[in-house]
Short mmCIF file of N, CA and C in Angstrom, two decimals:
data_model
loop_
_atom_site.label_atom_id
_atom_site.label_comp_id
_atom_site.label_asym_id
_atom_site.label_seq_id
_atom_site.Cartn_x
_atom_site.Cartn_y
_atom_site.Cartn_z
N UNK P 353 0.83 -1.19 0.00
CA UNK P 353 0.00 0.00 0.00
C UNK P 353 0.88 1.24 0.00
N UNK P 354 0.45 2.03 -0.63
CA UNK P 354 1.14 3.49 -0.79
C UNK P 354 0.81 4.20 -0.14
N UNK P 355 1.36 5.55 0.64
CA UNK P 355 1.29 6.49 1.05
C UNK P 355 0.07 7.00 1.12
N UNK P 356 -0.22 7.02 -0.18
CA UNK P 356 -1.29 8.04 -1.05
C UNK P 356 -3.14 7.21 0.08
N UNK P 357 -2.52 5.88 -0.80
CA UNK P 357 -3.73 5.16 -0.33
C UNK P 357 -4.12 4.69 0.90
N UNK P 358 -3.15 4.91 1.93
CA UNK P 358 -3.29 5.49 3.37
C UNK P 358 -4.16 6.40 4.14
N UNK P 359 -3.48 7.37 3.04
CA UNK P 359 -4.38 8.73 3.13
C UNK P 359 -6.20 9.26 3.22
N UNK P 360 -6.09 8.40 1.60
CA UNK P 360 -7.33 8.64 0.94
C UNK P 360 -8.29 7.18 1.47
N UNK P 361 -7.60 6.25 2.62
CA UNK P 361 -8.46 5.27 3.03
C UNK P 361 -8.72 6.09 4.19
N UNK P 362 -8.16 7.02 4.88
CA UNK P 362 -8.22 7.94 5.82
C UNK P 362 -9.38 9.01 6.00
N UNK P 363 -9.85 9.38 4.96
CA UNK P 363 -10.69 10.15 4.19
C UNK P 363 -11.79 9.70 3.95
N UNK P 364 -11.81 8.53 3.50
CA UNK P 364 -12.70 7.70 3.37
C UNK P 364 -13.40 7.41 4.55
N UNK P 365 -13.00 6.65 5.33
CA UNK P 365 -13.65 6.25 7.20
C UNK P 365 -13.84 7.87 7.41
N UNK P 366 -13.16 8.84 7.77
CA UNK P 366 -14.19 9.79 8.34
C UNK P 366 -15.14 10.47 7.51
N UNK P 367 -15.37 10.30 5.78
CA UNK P 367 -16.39 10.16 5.69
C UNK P 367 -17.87 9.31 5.68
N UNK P 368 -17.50 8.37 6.56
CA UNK P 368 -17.78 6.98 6.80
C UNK P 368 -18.95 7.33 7.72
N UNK P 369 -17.49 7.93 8.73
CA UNK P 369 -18.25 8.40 10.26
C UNK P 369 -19.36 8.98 9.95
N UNK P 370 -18.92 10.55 8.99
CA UNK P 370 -19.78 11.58 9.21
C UNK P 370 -21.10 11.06 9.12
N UNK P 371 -21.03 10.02 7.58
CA UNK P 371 -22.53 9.95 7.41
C UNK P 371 -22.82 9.17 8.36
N UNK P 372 -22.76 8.42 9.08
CA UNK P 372 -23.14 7.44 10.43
C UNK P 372 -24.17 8.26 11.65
N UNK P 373 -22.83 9.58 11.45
CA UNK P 373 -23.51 10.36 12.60
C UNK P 373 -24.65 11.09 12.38
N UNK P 374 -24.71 11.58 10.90
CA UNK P 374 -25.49 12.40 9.96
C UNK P 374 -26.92 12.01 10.24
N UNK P 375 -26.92 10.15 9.86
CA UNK P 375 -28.49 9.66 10.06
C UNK P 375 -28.81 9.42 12.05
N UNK P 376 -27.61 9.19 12.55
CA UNK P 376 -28.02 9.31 13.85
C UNK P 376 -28.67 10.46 14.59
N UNK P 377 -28.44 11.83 13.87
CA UNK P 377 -28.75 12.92 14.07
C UNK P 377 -30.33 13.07 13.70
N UNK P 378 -30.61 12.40 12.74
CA UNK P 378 -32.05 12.11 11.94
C UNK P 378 -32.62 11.02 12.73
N UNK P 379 -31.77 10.24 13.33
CA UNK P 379 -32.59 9.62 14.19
C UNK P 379 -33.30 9.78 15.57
N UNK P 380 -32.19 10.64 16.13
CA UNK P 380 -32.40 11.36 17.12
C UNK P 380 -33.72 12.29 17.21
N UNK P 381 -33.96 13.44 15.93
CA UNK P 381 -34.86 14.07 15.54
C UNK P 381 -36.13 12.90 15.63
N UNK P 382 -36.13 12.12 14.85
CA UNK P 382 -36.71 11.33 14.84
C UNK P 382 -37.58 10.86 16.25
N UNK P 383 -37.33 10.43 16.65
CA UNK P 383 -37.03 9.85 18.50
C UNK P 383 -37.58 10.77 19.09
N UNK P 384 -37.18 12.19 18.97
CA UNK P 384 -37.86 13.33 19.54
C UNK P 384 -39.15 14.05 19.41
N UNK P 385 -39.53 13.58 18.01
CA UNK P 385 -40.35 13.51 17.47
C UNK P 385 -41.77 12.91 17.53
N UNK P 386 -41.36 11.14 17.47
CA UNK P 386 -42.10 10.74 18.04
C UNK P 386 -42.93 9.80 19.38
N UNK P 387 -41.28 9.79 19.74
CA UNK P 387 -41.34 9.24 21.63
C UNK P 387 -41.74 10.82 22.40
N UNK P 388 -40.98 12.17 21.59
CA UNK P 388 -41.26 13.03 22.88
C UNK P 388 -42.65 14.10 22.41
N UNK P 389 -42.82 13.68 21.62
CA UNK P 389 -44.12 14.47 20.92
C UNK P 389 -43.72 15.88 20.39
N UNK P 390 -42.08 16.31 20.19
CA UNK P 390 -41.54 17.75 19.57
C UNK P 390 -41.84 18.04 18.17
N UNK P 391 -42.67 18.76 17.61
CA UNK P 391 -43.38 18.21 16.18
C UNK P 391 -42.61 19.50 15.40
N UNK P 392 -42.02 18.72 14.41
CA UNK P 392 -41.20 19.51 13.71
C UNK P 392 -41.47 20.22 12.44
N UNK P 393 -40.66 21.40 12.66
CA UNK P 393 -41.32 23.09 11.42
C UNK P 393 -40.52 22.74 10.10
N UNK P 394 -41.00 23.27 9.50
CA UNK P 394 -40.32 23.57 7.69
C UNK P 394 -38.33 23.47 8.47
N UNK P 395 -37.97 24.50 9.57
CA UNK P 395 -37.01 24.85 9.13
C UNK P 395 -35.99 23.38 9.77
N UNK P 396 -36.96 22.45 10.82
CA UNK P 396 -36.28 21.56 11.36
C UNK P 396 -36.07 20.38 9.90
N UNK P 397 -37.10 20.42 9.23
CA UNK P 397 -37.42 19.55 7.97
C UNK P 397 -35.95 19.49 6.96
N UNK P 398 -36.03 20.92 6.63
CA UNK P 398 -34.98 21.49 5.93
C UNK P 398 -33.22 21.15 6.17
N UNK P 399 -33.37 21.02 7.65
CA UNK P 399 -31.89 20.39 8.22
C UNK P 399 -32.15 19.11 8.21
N UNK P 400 -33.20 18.32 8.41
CA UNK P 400 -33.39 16.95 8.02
C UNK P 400 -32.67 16.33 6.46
N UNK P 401 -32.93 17.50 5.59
CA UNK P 401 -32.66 17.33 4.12
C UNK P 401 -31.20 17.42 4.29
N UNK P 402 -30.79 18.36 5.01
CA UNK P 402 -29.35 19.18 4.80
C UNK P 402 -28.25 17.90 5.40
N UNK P 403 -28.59 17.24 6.68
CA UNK P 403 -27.93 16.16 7.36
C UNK P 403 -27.69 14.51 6.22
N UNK P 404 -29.46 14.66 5.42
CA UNK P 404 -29.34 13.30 4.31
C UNK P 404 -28.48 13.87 3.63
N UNK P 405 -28.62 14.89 2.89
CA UNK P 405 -27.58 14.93 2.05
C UNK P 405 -25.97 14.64 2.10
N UNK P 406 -25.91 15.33 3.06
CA UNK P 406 -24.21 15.30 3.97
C UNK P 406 -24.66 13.66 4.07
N UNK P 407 -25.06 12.90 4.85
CA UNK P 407 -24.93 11.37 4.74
C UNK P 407 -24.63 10.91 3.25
N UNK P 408 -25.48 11.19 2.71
CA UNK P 408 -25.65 10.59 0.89
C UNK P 408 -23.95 10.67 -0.41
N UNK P 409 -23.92 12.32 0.47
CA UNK P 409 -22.90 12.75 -0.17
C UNK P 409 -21.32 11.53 0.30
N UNK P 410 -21.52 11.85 1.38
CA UNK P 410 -20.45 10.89 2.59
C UNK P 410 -20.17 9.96 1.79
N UNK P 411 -21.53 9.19 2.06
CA UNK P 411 -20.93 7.58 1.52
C UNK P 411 -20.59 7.29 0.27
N UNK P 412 -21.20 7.74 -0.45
CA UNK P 412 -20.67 7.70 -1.83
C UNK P 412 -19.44 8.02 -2.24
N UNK P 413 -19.07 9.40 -1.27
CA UNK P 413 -17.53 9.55 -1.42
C UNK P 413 -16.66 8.88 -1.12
N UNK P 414 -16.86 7.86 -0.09
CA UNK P 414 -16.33 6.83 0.85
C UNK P 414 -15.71 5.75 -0.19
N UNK P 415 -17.04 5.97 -1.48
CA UNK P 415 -16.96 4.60 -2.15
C UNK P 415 -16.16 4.39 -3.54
N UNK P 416 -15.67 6.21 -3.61
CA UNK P 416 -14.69 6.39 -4.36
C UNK P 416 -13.55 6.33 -4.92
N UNK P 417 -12.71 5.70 -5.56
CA UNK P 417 -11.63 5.53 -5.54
C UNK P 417 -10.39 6.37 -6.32
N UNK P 418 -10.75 7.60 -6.90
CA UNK P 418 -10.12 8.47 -6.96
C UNK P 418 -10.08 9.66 -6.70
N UNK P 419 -9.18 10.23 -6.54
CA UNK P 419 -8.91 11.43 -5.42
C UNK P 419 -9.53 13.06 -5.72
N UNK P 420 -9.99 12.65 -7.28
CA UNK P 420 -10.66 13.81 -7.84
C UNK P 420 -12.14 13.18 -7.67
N UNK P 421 -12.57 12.40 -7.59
CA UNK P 421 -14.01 11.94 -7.68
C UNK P 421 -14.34 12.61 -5.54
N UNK P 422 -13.12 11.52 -4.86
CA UNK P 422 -13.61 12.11 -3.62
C UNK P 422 -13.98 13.35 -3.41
N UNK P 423 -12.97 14.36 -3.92
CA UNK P 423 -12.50 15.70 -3.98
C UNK P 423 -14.25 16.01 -4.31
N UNK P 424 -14.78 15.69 -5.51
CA UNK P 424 -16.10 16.83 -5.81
C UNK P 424 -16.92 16.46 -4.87
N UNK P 425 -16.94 14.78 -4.22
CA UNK P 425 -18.14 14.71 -3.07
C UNK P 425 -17.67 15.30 -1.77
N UNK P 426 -16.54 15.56 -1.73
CA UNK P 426 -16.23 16.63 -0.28
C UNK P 426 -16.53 17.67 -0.33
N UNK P 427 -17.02 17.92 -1.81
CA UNK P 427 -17.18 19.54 -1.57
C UNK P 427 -18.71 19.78 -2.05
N UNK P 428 -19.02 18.56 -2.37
CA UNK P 428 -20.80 18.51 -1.88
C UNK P 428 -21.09 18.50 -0.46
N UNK P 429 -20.75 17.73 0.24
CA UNK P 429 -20.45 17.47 1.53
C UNK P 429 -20.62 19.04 2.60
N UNK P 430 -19.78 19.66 1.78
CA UNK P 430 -19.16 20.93 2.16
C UNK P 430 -20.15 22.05 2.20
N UNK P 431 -20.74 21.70 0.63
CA UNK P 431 -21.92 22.69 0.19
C UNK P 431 -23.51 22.34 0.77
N UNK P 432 -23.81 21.12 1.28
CA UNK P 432 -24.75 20.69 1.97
C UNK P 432 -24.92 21.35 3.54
N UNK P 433 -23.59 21.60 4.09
CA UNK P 433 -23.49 21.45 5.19
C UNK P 433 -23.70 22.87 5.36
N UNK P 434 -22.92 23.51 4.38
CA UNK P 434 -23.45 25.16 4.00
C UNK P 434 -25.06 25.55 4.39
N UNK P 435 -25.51 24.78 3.39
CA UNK P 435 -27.15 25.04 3.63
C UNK P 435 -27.87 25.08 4.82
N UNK P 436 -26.95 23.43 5.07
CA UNK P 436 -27.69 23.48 7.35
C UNK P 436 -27.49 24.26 7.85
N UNK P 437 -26.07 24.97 7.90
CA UNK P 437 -25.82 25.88 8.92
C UNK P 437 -26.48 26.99 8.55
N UNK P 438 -26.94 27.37 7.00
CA UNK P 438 -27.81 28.77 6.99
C UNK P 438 -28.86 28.67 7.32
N UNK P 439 -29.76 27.39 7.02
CA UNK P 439 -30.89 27.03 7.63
C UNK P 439 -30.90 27.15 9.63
N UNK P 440 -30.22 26.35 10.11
CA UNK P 440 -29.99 26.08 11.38
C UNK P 440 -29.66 27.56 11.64
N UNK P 441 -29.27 28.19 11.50
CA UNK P 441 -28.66 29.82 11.91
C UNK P 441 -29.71 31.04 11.55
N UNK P 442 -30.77 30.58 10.82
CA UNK P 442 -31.97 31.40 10.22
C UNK P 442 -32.98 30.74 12.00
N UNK P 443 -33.01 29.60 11.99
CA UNK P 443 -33.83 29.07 12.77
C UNK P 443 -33.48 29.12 14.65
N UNK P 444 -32.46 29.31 14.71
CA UNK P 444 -31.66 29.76 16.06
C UNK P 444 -32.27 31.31 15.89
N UNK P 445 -31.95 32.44 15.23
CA UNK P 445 -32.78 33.64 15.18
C UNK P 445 -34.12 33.64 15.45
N UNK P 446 -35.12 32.77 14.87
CA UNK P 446 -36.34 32.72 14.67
C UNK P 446 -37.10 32.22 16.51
N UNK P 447 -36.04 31.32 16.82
CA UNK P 447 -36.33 30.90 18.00
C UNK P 447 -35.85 32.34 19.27
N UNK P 448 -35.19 32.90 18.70
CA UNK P 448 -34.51 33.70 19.89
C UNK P 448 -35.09 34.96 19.65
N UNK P 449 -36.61 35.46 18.53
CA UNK P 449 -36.88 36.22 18.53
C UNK P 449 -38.28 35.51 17.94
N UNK P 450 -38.72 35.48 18.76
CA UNK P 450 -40.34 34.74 18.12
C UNK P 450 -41.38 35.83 17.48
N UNK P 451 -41.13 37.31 17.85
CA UNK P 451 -41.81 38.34 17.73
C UNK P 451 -41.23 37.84 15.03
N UNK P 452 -40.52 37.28 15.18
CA UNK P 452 -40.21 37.40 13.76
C UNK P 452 -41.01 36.55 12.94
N UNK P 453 -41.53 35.30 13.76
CA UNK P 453 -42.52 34.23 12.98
C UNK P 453 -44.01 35.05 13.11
N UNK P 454 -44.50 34.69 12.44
CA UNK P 454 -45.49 35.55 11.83
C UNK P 454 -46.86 34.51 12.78
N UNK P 455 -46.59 33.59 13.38
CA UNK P 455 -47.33 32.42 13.61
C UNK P 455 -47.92 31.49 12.47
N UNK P 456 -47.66 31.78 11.17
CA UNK P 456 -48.09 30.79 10.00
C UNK P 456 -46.68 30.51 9.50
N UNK P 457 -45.99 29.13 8.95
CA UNK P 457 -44.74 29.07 8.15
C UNK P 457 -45.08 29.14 6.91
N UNK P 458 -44.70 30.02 6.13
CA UNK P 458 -45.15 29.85 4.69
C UNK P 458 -43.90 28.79 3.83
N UNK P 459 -42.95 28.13 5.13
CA UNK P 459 -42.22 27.21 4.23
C UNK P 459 -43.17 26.32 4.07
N UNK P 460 -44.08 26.13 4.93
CA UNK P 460 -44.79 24.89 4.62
C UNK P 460 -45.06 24.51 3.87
N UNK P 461 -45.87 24.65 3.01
CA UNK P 461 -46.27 24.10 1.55
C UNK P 461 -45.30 23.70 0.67
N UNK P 462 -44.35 24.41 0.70
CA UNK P 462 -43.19 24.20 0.32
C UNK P 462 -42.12 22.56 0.49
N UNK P 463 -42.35 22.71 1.95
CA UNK P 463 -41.48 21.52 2.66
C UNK P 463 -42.68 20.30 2.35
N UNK P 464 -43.48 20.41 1.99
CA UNK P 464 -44.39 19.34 2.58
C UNK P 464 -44.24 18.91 1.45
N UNK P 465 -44.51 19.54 -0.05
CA UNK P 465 -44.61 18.96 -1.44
C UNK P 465 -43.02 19.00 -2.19
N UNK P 466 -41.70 18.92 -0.85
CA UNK P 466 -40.95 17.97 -1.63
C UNK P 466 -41.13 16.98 -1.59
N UNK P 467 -39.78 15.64 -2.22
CA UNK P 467 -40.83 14.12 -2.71
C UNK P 467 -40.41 13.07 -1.20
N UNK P 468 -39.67 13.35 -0.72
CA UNK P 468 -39.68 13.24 0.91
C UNK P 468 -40.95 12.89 1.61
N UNK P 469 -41.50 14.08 1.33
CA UNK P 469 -42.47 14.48 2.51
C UNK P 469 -43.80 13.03 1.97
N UNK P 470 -43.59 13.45 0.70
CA UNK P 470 -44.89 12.01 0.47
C UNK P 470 -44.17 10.50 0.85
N UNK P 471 -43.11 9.97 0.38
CA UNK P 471 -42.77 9.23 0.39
C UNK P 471 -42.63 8.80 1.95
N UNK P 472 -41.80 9.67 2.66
CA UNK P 472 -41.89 9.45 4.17
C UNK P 472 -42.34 10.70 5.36
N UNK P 473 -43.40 10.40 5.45
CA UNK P 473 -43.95 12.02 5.84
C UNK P 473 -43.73 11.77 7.47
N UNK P 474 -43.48 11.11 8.02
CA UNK P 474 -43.31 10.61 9.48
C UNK P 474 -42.00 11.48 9.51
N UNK P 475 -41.14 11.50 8.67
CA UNK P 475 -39.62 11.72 8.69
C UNK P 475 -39.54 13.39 7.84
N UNK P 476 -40.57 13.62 7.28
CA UNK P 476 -40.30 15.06 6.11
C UNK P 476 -41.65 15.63 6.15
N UNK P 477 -42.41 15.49 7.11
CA UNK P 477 -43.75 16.37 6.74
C UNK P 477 -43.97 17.27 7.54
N UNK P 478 -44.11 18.71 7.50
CA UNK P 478 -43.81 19.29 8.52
C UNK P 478 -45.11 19.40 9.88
N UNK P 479 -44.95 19.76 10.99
CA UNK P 479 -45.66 19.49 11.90
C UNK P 479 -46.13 20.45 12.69
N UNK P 480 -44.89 21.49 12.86
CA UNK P 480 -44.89 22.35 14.19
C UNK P 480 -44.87 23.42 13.16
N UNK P 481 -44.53 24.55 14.46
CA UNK P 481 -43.91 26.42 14.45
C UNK P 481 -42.24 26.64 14.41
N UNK P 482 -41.87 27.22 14.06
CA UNK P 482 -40.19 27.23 13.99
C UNK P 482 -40.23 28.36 15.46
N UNK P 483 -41.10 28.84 15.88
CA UNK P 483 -40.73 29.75 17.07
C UNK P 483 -41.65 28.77 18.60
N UNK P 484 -41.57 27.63 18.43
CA UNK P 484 -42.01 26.86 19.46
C UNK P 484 -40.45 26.53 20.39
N UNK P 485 -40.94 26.79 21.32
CA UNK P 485 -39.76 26.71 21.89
C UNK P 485 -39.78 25.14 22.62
N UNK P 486 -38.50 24.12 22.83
CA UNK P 486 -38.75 22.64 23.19
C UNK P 486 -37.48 22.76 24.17
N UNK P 487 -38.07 22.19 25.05
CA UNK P 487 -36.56 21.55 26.21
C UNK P 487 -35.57 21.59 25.66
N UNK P 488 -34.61 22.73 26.84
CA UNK P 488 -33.10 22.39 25.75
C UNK P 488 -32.56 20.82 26.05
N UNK P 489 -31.52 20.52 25.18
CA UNK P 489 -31.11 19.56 25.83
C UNK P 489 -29.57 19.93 25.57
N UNK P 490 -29.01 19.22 27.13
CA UNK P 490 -27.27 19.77 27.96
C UNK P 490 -26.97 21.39 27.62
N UNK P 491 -28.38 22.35 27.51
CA UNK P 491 -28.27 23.38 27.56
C UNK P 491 -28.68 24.35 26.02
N UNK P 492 -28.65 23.38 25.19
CA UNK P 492 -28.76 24.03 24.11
C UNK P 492 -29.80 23.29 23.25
N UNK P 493 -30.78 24.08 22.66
CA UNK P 493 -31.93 24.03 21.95
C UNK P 493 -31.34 22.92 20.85
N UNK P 494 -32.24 22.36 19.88
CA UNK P 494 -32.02 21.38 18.73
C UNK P 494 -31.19 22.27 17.42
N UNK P 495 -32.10 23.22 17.69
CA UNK P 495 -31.44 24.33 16.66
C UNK P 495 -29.94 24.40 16.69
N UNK P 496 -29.71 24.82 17.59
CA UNK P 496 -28.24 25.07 18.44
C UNK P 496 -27.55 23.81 18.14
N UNK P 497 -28.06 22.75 18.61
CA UNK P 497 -27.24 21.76 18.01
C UNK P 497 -26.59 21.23 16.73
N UNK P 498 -27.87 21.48 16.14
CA UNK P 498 -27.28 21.23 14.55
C UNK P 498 -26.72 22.22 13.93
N UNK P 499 -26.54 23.62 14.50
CA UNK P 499 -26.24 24.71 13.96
C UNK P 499 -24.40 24.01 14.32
N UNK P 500 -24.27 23.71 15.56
CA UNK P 500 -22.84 22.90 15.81
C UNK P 500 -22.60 22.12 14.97
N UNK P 501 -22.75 20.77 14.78
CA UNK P 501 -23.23 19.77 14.00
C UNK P 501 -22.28 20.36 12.37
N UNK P 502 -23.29 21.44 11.80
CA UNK P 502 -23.11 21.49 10.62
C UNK P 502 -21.79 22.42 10.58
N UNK P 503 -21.53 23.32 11.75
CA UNK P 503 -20.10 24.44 11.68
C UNK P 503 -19.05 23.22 11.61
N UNK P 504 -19.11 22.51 12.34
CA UNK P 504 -18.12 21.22 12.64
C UNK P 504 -18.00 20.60 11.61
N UNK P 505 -18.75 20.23 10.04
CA UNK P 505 -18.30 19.95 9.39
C UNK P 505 -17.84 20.47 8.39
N UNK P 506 -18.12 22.06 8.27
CA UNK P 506 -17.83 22.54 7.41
C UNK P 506 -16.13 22.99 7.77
N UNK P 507 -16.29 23.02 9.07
CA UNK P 507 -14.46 23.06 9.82
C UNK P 507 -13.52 21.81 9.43
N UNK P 508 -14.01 20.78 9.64
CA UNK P 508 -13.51 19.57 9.97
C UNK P 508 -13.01 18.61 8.48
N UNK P 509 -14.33 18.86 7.28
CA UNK P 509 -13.87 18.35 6.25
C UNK P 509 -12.94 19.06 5.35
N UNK P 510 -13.20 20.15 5.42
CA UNK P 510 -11.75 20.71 4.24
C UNK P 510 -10.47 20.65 5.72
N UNK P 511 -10.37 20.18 6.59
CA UNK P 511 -9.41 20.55 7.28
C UNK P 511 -8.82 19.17 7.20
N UNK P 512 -9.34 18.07 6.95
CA UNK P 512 -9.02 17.05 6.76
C UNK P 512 -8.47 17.18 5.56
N UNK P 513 -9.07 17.47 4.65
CA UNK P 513 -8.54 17.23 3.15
C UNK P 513 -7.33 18.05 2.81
N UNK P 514 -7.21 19.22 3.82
CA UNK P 514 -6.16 20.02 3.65
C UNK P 514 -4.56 19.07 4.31
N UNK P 515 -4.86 18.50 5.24
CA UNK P 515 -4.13 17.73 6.22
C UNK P 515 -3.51 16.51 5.33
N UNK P 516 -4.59 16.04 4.76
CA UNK P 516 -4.64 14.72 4.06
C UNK P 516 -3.60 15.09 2.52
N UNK P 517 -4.15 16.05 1.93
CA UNK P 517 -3.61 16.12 0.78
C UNK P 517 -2.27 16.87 0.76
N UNK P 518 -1.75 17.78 1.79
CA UNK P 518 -0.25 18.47 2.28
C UNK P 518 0.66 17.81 2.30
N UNK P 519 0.35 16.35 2.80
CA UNK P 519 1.24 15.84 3.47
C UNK P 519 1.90 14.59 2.21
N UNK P 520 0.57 14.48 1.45
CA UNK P 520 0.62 13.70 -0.07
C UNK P 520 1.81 14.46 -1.07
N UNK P 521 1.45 15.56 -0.77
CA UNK P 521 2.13 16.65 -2.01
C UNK P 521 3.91 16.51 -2.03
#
């Protein structure tokens, strides 16, 4: 084995992880959802999408075997994770200023008639208010979490690839 392929098997497992953690995060939602009765808004929906994708993107990259193929799904990866955190960071505001939700989501219609929402509406149909406020949990709202969640990967994967590919060069 070469150097190279050290590396890029390196790359591979933590995009392995990510997506692992990605659907655990969806599962979690999940769980909260419907063991704790937290009924989720357009904008929780939306990071639902943003976390599959980052999973989807993951594994496939995982399953790549060249370093330019990984390269464009890391930076899907990258650009997914983009979206959560603008989503998740729109929705941390919304929660910390409820005077801004109007009390109707007009994502709704929206979120509901992507192909998600029919196919698995338990998992993509929206439910709640984005200014409902739910038990934090270890201090910080769901919002808050995934708003972490998604900064962490947008930190973590080019920092890897920067690490990974420096040391190749």
């Amino acid at each position: 084995m070469t150097d190279d392929t050290l590396r890029l098997g390196r790359e591979r497992r933590f995009l392995v992880l990510l997506g692992v953690i990605c659907l655990a995060l969806i599962g979690g939602a999940l769980y909260m959802q419907v063991v704790l009765g937290e009924a989720p808004c357009p904008l929780c929906i939306l990071q639902r999408y943003a976390f599959l994708l980052i999973a989807i993107f993951a594994f496939i990259g995982a399953a790549m075997r060249s370093r330019r193929s990984l390269t464009v799904l890391e930076a899907l990866v990258v650009i997914s994770a983009l979206f959560g955190a603008a989503v998740a960071g729109h929705h941390v505001y919304t929660q910390a200023h409820p005077a801004v939700s109007c009390g109707i989501d007009v994502l709704q219609p929206i979120v509901d008639s992507l192909p998600l929402a029919t196919v698995f509406p338990l998992g993509f149909q929206v439910d709640g208010f984005c200014s409902t406020p739910y038990p934090p949990v270890l201090g910080l709202s769901l919002a808050q979490w995934a708003l972490v969640a998604f900064v962490l990967t947008l930190v973590l994967v080019p920092l890897g690839i920067i690490r990974n590919r420096r040391k190749s060069a």
